[in-house]
Amino acid sequence: MNDALAASPQDTAPTTLVRAACPHDCPDTCAMHVTVQAGRVIRIQGDPDHPPTHGALCTKVSRYAERSDHPERVLHPLKRVGPKAGPPRFERIGWDEALDTIAARLTAIAGRGPGAAQAILPYSYAGTMGLIQGESMAARFFHRLGASRLDRTICASAGAEGLMATYGGKVGMHLEDYAHAKLILIWGSNSIASNLHFWTFAQQAKRQGATLVCIDPRRTETADKCHQHLALRPGSDGALALALMHELITQDLLDHDYLAQHVEGWPALRERALQWPAERAASVCGLEAGQIRDLALLYGRTQPAAIRLNYGMQRAHGGGNAVRLVALLPCLTGAWRHRGGGMLLSASGWFGPAVDAASLERPDLMPQPLPRIINMSTIGDDLLRESGPDFGPRIEAVVVYNSNPVAVAPQSRRVVAGFARDDLFTVVLEHFMTDTADLADIVLPATTQLEHLDVHRSYGHTYALINQPAIAPVGEARPNTAVFRALAQRLGFDEPCFAEGDEVLARQAFRPDQVDFEQLQAHGWVRLPVPDRPFAEGGFPTPSGRALADHPQLGVPDHIPNYESAESAPALAARYPLAMISPPARHFLNSTFVNVKSLRDIEGEPLLEIHPEDAAARGLVDGSVVEVFNDRGVYRCKAAVNTRARPGVVNGLGIWWRKLGLDGTNVNELTHQRLTDLGRAPAFYDCLVEVRAA
Ligand SMILES: Nc1nc2c(c(=O)[nH]1)N[C@H]1C(S)=C(S)[C@@H](COP(=O)(O)OP(=O)(O)OC[C@H]3O[C@@H](n4cnc5c(=O)[nH]c(N)nc54)[C@H](O)[C@@H]3O)O[C@H]1N2
Ligand SMILES: Nc1nc2c(c(=O)[nH]1)N[C@H]1C(S)=C(S)[C@@H](COP(=O)(O)OP(=O)(O)OC[C@H]3O[C@@H](n4cnc5c(=O)[nH]c(N)nc54)[C@H](O)[C@@H]3O)O[C@H]1N2
Ligand SMILES: [Mo]
């Protein structure tokens, strides 16, 4: 008998079930059941009763224990020894020394006078989406300190502002109602990879006869399973939406009553759409005019018709306008009237009344005048900026938590150069030695979701969730909250809010009339009181209750060409003729999980998908090492020659850790820091490159 299979005393120990929530930056925010035996996690499963999760977890998170038990977890505080230019060398230190060092450094900077603390920058994103281990105690600390404020734009702010400009809030269809649709446009979303629990409802609809159409430059695994796939050029969605409107108008497939009652500014948008016959859009999108006309007829004649956007289309110069245009389509046909009709990009707005962000984050603690704002998407440039009247003080200290900017922020060469400044004091709260932790002065071991308490909202469904800790912290790891509480104490912040424990914070997070905390504890999740078919009779969260086709400040939305395209930059396009997009890999979550071997083995290695015609023209063969390059840098990876890429577009699936790539770089070596039309977001998918054999 194999020894490993022999029963150990532990096998007979009683098990407990802990109600938890997946912390990752994903629309699904699953409810999880964690089974613990003798202080160890032995199983992680989806909650069968939570409607969006329906008992299923993705491949990544069902292996969560492989990540939290990983032999390379950071287990105790570390301090850098040696310069940042060299190989990362660290020495173990105690928590007191780590916290004293950080407190002394931050105090010295902040103590120089009013406004001086702005030289300190928090840098965080959605490594955990938890309201407690995200921006609660951390926000209080940086507000009270008077540190620079971070504009958290790296992911979704173009789309979010597009949605706000149209509907006044980040609101949309109920996830579950997609099961009732007869037509679903999956637009800028690889749902099977990055929104799996939506896909279940789309499948239900498909089994009941619905048509599924995927609109995506890449032939994704989702496109494979749809009835139709329109492989448009990146950044051309606004043109496609305008041409669909053109056809709906000329074929009179409009819901005139819905437009008259529930939409403001339709005549102006109608005027614009009439300038976009299918032929014009076809040449911008790289599609056939017939494909566009057919799609318009299908959309105009099918009810209920639903659109699932994800954030793919808004990572280009005109991303905000594109979202505005696509989001308006259901108003033209009155799709909102029907269960299973309408659109969804983000459901976060439904949590607006429920989440008490002001209590959690305490913006009232900030000094006056309010500290400056630094955009996280231009961190490369900003770390390299000198002090000046427009900018304020040079950034001297960065505290990173829940993020891996060196891997994920655009134009890595600048980001790396910034973090490699020996005069910059960098603290990183992490589970692992990421590319960012490698450039830290102090690394602090953070707890994972299995080890701390949290509460969650979702941007893809309308349930609040709780995450109870399942096991004790691993090694000397501490929750983010504990770190900021301890720093507050060292800096002498004596407001009572700095003494509040995680359970007090968790109880503050949701307003009791919206989410009952006892119920949350007992069930693990609570459904928000969101109306059924919420916009069947208009009632959008704009001041007038009507959707805005024409916005008082922004005007009528339009197609805005990419910064980097043949349309807008012909000379650049002559040198770098291929458009590169870098969407998520299915078995990673941004740069999280890249170090989990079993998942990395499924993804293989960093790849660039290229169409056979483009490969042949450059003499590239499948599996060979290539150099992808532009004026910003060179990135070496393997070519995958296949038709997942459309002609003229290459796909560099992300986001690999730089140090696990072929020569210590990743795809962001090539992306730039120019910002989108709305929301000040990066234009990751608006990027021209050329490829050659290495
Ligand atoms: N497995 C997995 N799941 C994830 C993530 C992950 O990394 N891995 N990331 C999470 C995060 S942070 C987010 S923000 C969400 C959403 O993350 P998104 O970035 O929206 O990711 P996807 O849903 O994959 O959708 C992107 C799709 O848009 C396509 N696309 C690129 N450019 C364009 C364009 O110009 N127009 C159109 N129509 N399509 C375009 C891409 O080919 C891709 O298939 O997913 C989350 N879920
Ligand atoms: N080229 C290209 N670049 C992109 C994108 C793209 O599509 N293409 N996508 C962009 C998008 S949508 C996003 S959202 C960003 C994502 O960028 P990030 O939000 O930085 O996401 P991750 O890369 O997953 O890094 C999160 C880190 O947080 C850590 N973490 C997780 N939980 C905790 C915790 O409880 N405490 C602490 N202290 N740390 C924790 C994880 O270990 C991980 O290293 O990347 C963007 N970058
Ligand atoms: Mo994201």
PDB file of C-alpha atoms in Angstrom, residues 424-585:
ATOM      1  CA  LEU A 424      12.763  55.650  -3.452  1.00  0.00           C
ATOM      2  CA  PHE A 425      11.534  53.909  -0.301  1.00  0.00           C
ATOM      3  CA  THR A 426       9.215  51.076  -1.310  1.00  0.00           C
ATOM      4  CA  VAL A 427       7.156  48.884   0.994  1.00  0.00           C
ATOM      5  CA  VAL A 428       5.296  45.905  -0.497  1.00  0.00           C
ATOM      6  CA  LEU A 429       2.646  43.883   1.361  1.00  0.00           C
ATOM      7  CA  GLU A 430       2.548  40.564  -0.502  1.00  0.00           C
ATOM      8  CA  HIS A 431       2.002  36.825  -0.519  1.00  0.00           C
ATOM      9  CA  PHE A 432       4.919  36.248  -2.879  1.00  0.00           C
ATOM     10  CA  MET A 433       8.106  37.792  -4.178  1.00  0.00           C
ATOM     11  CA  THR A 434       6.490  39.335  -7.233  1.00  0.00           C
ATOM     12  CA  ASP A 435       8.295  41.534  -9.745  1.00  0.00           C
ATOM     13  CA  THR A 436       7.271  44.483  -7.575  1.00  0.00           C
ATOM     14  CA  ALA A 437       8.381  42.892  -4.286  1.00  0.00           C
ATOM     15  CA  ASP A 438      11.782  42.253  -5.879  1.00  0.00           C
ATOM     16  CA  LEU A 439      12.262  46.038  -6.028  1.00  0.00           C
ATOM     17  CA  ALA A 440      11.083  46.749  -2.480  1.00  0.00           C
ATOM     18  CA  ASP A 441      13.052  48.024   0.497  1.00  0.00           C
ATOM     19  CA  ILE A 442      10.741  46.232   2.919  1.00  0.00           C
ATOM     20  CA  VAL A 443       8.452  43.289   2.127  1.00  0.00           C
ATOM     21  CA  LEU A 444       5.683  42.433   4.591  1.00  0.00           C
ATOM     22  CA  PRO A 445       4.003  39.003   4.564  1.00  0.00           C
ATOM     23  CA  ALA A 446       0.264  39.296   3.923  1.00  0.00           C
ATOM     24  CA  THR A 447      -2.495  36.845   4.794  1.00  0.00           C
ATOM     25  CA  THR A 448      -4.550  35.254   2.032  1.00  0.00           C
ATOM     26  CA  GLN A 449      -8.315  35.020   1.856  1.00  0.00           C
ATOM     27  CA  LEU A 450      -8.199  31.751   3.815  1.00  0.00           C
ATOM     28  CA  GLU A 451      -6.543  33.532   6.723  1.00  0.00           C
ATOM     29  CA  HIS A 452      -8.470  36.781   7.178  1.00  0.00           C
ATOM     30  CA  LEU A 453     -11.969  38.166   7.553  1.00  0.00           C
ATOM     31  CA  ASP A 454     -13.553  40.170   4.759  1.00  0.00           C
ATOM     32  CA  VAL A 455     -16.813  41.218   3.153  1.00  0.00           C
ATOM     33  CA  HIS A 456     -17.429  41.599  -0.579  1.00  0.00           C
ATOM     34  CA  ARG A 457     -19.580  43.204  -3.203  1.00  0.00           C
ATOM     35  CA  SER A 458     -19.455  42.144  -6.828  1.00  0.00           C
ATOM     36  CA  TYR A 459     -19.263  43.908 -10.159  1.00  0.00           C
ATOM     37  CA  GLY A 460     -21.032  41.070 -11.972  1.00  0.00           C
ATOM     38  CA  HIS A 461     -23.939  40.150  -9.701  1.00  0.00           C
ATOM     39  CA  THR A 462     -26.011  41.628  -6.902  1.00  0.00           C
ATOM     40  CA  TYR A 463     -25.144  39.599  -3.802  1.00  0.00           C
ATOM     41  CA  ALA A 464     -23.115  40.759  -0.803  1.00  0.00           C
ATOM     42  CA  LEU A 465     -20.789  38.093   0.610  1.00  0.00           C
ATOM     43  CA  ILE A 466     -18.756  37.402   3.693  1.00  0.00           C
ATOM     44  CA  ASN A 467     -15.399  35.661   3.912  1.00  0.00           C
ATOM     45  CA  GLN A 468     -14.743  34.051   7.269  1.00  0.00           C
ATOM     46  CA  PRO A 469     -11.148  33.100   7.980  1.00  0.00           C
ATOM     47  CA  ALA A 470     -10.639  29.348   7.635  1.00  0.00           C
ATOM     48  CA  ILE A 471      -7.176  28.894   9.101  1.00  0.00           C
ATOM     49  CA  ALA A 472      -4.643  30.795  11.181  1.00  0.00           C
ATOM     50  CA  PRO A 473      -2.231  33.096   9.334  1.00  0.00           C
ATOM     51  CA  VAL A 474       0.608  31.210   7.688  1.00  0.00           C
ATOM     52  CA  GLY A 475       4.063  32.014   9.088  1.00  0.00           C
ATOM     53  CA  GLU A 476       4.128  35.565  10.423  1.00  0.00           C
ATOM     54  CA  ALA A 477       1.651  36.861   7.828  1.00  0.00           C
ATOM     55  CA  ARG A 478      -0.708  39.644   8.899  1.00  0.00           C
ATOM     56  CA  PRO A 479      -3.819  41.090   7.290  1.00  0.00           C
ATOM     57  CA  ASN A 480      -3.366  44.442   5.517  1.00  0.00           C
ATOM     58  CA  THR A 481      -5.602  46.024   8.160  1.00  0.00           C
ATOM     59  CA  ALA A 482      -3.272  44.925  10.957  1.00  0.00           C
ATOM     60  CA  VAL A 483      -0.305  46.530   9.220  1.00  0.00           C
ATOM     61  CA  PHE A 484      -2.011  49.897   8.792  1.00  0.00           C
ATOM     62  CA  ARG A 485      -3.397  49.767  12.329  1.00  0.00           C
ATOM     63  CA  ALA A 486       0.127  49.220  13.673  1.00  0.00           C
ATOM     64  CA  LEU A 487       1.572  52.001  11.524  1.00  0.00           C
ATOM     65  CA  ALA A 488      -1.165  54.394  12.633  1.00  0.00           C
ATOM     66  CA  GLN A 489      -0.259  53.682  16.226  1.00  0.00           C
ATOM     67  CA  ARG A 490       3.420  54.331  15.560  1.00  0.00           C
ATOM     68  CA  LEU A 491       2.614  57.592  13.840  1.00  0.00           C
ATOM     69  CA  GLY A 492       0.532  58.690  16.800  1.00  0.00           C
ATOM     70  CA  PHE A 493      -2.840  58.706  15.015  1.00  0.00           C
ATOM     71  CA  ASP A 494      -5.086  58.490  18.040  1.00  0.00           C
ATOM     72  CA  GLU A 495      -8.543  58.797  16.448  1.00  0.00           C
ATOM     73  CA  PRO A 496     -10.689  55.897  17.719  1.00  0.00           C
ATOM     74  CA  CYS A 497     -11.211  54.596  14.169  1.00  0.00           C
ATOM     75  CA  PHE A 498      -7.613  53.380  14.091  1.00  0.00           C
ATOM     76  CA  ALA A 499      -8.288  50.993  16.947  1.00  0.00           C
ATOM     77  CA  GLU A 500     -11.209  49.246  15.243  1.00  0.00           C
ATOM     78  CA  GLY A 501     -10.764  45.532  14.602  1.00  0.00           C
ATOM     79  CA  ASP A 502     -11.708  43.688  11.423  1.00  0.00           C
ATOM     80  CA  GLU A 503     -15.063  42.541  12.697  1.00  0.00           C
ATOM     81  CA  VAL A 504     -16.019  46.108  13.607  1.00  0.00           C
ATOM     82  CA  LEU A 505     -15.012  47.147  10.088  1.00  0.00           C
ATOM     83  CA  ALA A 506     -16.964  44.292   8.521  1.00  0.00           C
ATOM     84  CA  ARG A 507     -20.078  45.342  10.426  1.00  0.00           C
ATOM     85  CA  GLN A 508     -19.666  48.925   9.206  1.00  0.00           C
ATOM     86  CA  ALA A 509     -19.279  47.957   5.572  1.00  0.00           C
ATOM     87  CA  PHE A 510     -22.946  47.433   4.694  1.00  0.00           C
ATOM     88  CA  ARG A 511     -25.866  49.564   5.751  1.00  0.00           C
ATOM     89  CA  PRO A 512     -28.067  47.343   7.936  1.00  0.00           C
ATOM     90  CA  ASP A 513     -31.286  48.187   6.085  1.00  0.00           C
ATOM     91  CA  GLN A 514     -29.701  46.774   2.904  1.00  0.00           C
ATOM     92  CA  VAL A 515     -27.615  43.858   4.157  1.00  0.00           C
ATOM     93  CA  ASP A 516     -28.255  42.238   7.515  1.00  0.00           C
ATOM     94  CA  PHE A 517     -24.905  41.261   9.002  1.00  0.00           C
ATOM     95  CA  GLU A 518     -26.285  38.349  11.041  1.00  0.00           C
ATOM     96  CA  GLN A 519     -27.858  36.923   7.908  1.00  0.00           C
ATOM     97  CA  LEU A 520     -24.582  37.434   6.060  1.00  0.00           C
ATOM     98  CA  GLN A 521     -22.743  35.487   8.748  1.00  0.00           C
ATOM     99  CA  ALA A 522     -25.288  32.698   8.777  1.00  0.00           C
ATOM    100  CA  HIS A 523     -25.700  32.234   5.007  1.00  0.00           C
ATOM    101  CA  GLY A 524     -22.456  33.582   3.625  1.00  0.00           C
ATOM    102  CA  TRP A 525     -24.299  35.858   1.185  1.00  0.00           C
ATOM    103  CA  VAL A 526     -27.310  38.148   0.962  1.00  0.00           C
ATOM    104  CA  ARG A 527     -29.170  39.265  -2.137  1.00  0.00           C
ATOM    105  CA  LEU A 528     -29.526  43.026  -2.551  1.00  0.00           C
ATOM    106  CA  PRO A 529     -32.984  44.436  -2.956  1.00  0.00           C
ATOM    107  CA  VAL A 530     -32.658  45.191  -6.698  1.00  0.00           C
ATOM    108  CA  PRO A 531     -35.852  45.578  -8.714  1.00  0.00           C
ATOM    109  CA  ASP A 532     -36.943  43.048 -11.284  1.00  0.00           C
ATOM    110  CA  ARG A 533     -36.543  44.227 -14.967  1.00  0.00           C
ATOM    111  CA  PRO A 534     -35.191  47.452 -13.479  1.00  0.00           C
ATOM    112  CA  PHE A 535     -35.474  49.695 -16.553  1.00  0.00           C
ATOM    113  CA  ALA A 536     -38.562  48.280 -18.247  1.00  0.00           C
ATOM    114  CA  GLU A 537     -40.136  51.690 -17.755  1.00  0.00           C
ATOM    115  CA  GLY A 538     -36.956  53.780 -17.823  1.00  0.00           C
ATOM    116  CA  GLY A 539     -36.066  55.126 -14.413  1.00  0.00           C
ATOM    117  CA  PHE A 540     -32.313  55.169 -14.921  1.00  0.00           C
ATOM    118  CA  PRO A 541     -30.201  56.696 -12.148  1.00  0.00           C
ATOM    119  CA  THR A 542     -29.649  59.951 -14.093  1.00  0.00           C
ATOM    120  CA  PRO A 543     -31.105  63.217 -12.799  1.00  0.00           C
ATOM    121  CA  SER A 544     -34.014  63.013 -15.276  1.00  0.00           C
ATOM    122  CA  GLY A 545     -34.400  59.238 -15.057  1.00  0.00           C
ATOM    123  CA  ARG A 546     -33.733  59.081 -18.814  1.00  0.00           C
ATOM    124  CA  ALA A 547     -30.739  57.547 -20.553  1.00  0.00           C
ATOM    125  CA  LEU A 548     -28.396  60.099 -22.099  1.00  0.00           C
ATOM    126  CA  ALA A 549     -27.736  59.774 -25.822  1.00  0.00           C
ATOM    127  CA  ASP A 550     -26.436  63.331 -25.693  1.00  0.00           C
ATOM    128  CA  HIS A 551     -24.590  64.335 -22.549  1.00  0.00           C
ATOM    129  CA  PRO A 552     -24.613  67.920 -21.267  1.00  0.00           C
ATOM    130  CA  GLN A 553     -20.801  68.058 -21.018  1.00  0.00           C
ATOM    131  CA  LEU A 554     -19.629  65.250 -23.264  1.00  0.00           C
ATOM    132  CA  GLY A 555     -22.014  65.683 -26.166  1.00  0.00           C
ATOM    133  CA  VAL A 556     -22.996  62.838 -28.479  1.00  0.00           C
ATOM    134  CA  PRO A 557     -20.704  59.788 -28.382  1.00  0.00           C
ATOM    135  CA  ASP A 558     -18.608  59.098 -31.433  1.00  0.00           C
ATOM    136  CA  HIS A 559     -16.096  56.633 -32.801  1.00  0.00           C
ATOM    137  CA  ILE A 560     -12.619  57.756 -31.716  1.00  0.00           C
ATOM    138  CA  PRO A 561      -9.776  56.034 -33.589  1.00  0.00           C
ATOM    139  CA  ASN A 562      -6.957  54.367 -31.678  1.00  0.00           C
ATOM    140  CA  TYR A 563      -3.870  56.436 -30.853  1.00  0.00           C
ATOM    141  CA  GLU A 564      -1.890  53.827 -32.719  1.00  0.00           C
ATOM    142  CA  SER A 565      -3.640  52.786 -35.941  1.00  0.00           C
ATOM    143  CA  ALA A 566      -3.304  53.190 -39.691  1.00  0.00           C
ATOM    144  CA  GLU A 567      -6.312  55.525 -39.466  1.00  0.00           C
ATOM    145  CA  SER A 568      -4.731  57.963 -37.017  1.00  0.00           C
ATOM    146  CA  ALA A 569      -0.961  57.408 -37.244  1.00  0.00           C
ATOM    147  CA  PRO A 570      -0.072  56.179 -40.746  1.00  0.00           C
ATOM    148  CA  ALA A 571       3.675  56.766 -40.404  1.00  0.00           C
ATOM    149  CA  LEU A 572       3.814  54.754 -37.174  1.00  0.00           C
ATOM    150  CA  ALA A 573       1.637  52.042 -38.719  1.00  0.00           C
ATOM    151  CA  ALA A 574       4.055  51.764 -41.619  1.00  0.00           C
ATOM    152  CA  ARG A 575       6.834  50.841 -39.203  1.00  0.00           C
ATOM    153  CA  TYR A 576       4.700  48.815 -36.805  1.00  0.00           C
ATOM    154  CA  PRO A 577       1.881  47.364 -38.876  1.00  0.00           C
ATOM    155  CA  LEU A 578       0.443  44.889 -36.368  1.00  0.00           C
ATOM    156  CA  ALA A 579      -2.081  45.833 -33.692  1.00  0.00           C
ATOM    157  CA  MET A 580      -1.381  44.011 -30.432  1.00  0.00           C
ATOM    158  CA  ILE A 581      -3.935  43.201 -27.758  1.00  0.00           C
ATOM    159  CA  SER A 582      -2.987  41.530 -24.474  1.00  0.00           C
ATOM    160  CA  PRO A 583      -6.131  40.052 -22.907  1.00  0.00           C
ATOM    161  CA  PRO A 584      -6.222  37.813 -19.822  1.00  0.00           C
ATOM    162  CA  ALA A 585      -5.068  34.219 -19.902  1.00  0.00           C
TER     163      ALA A 585
END
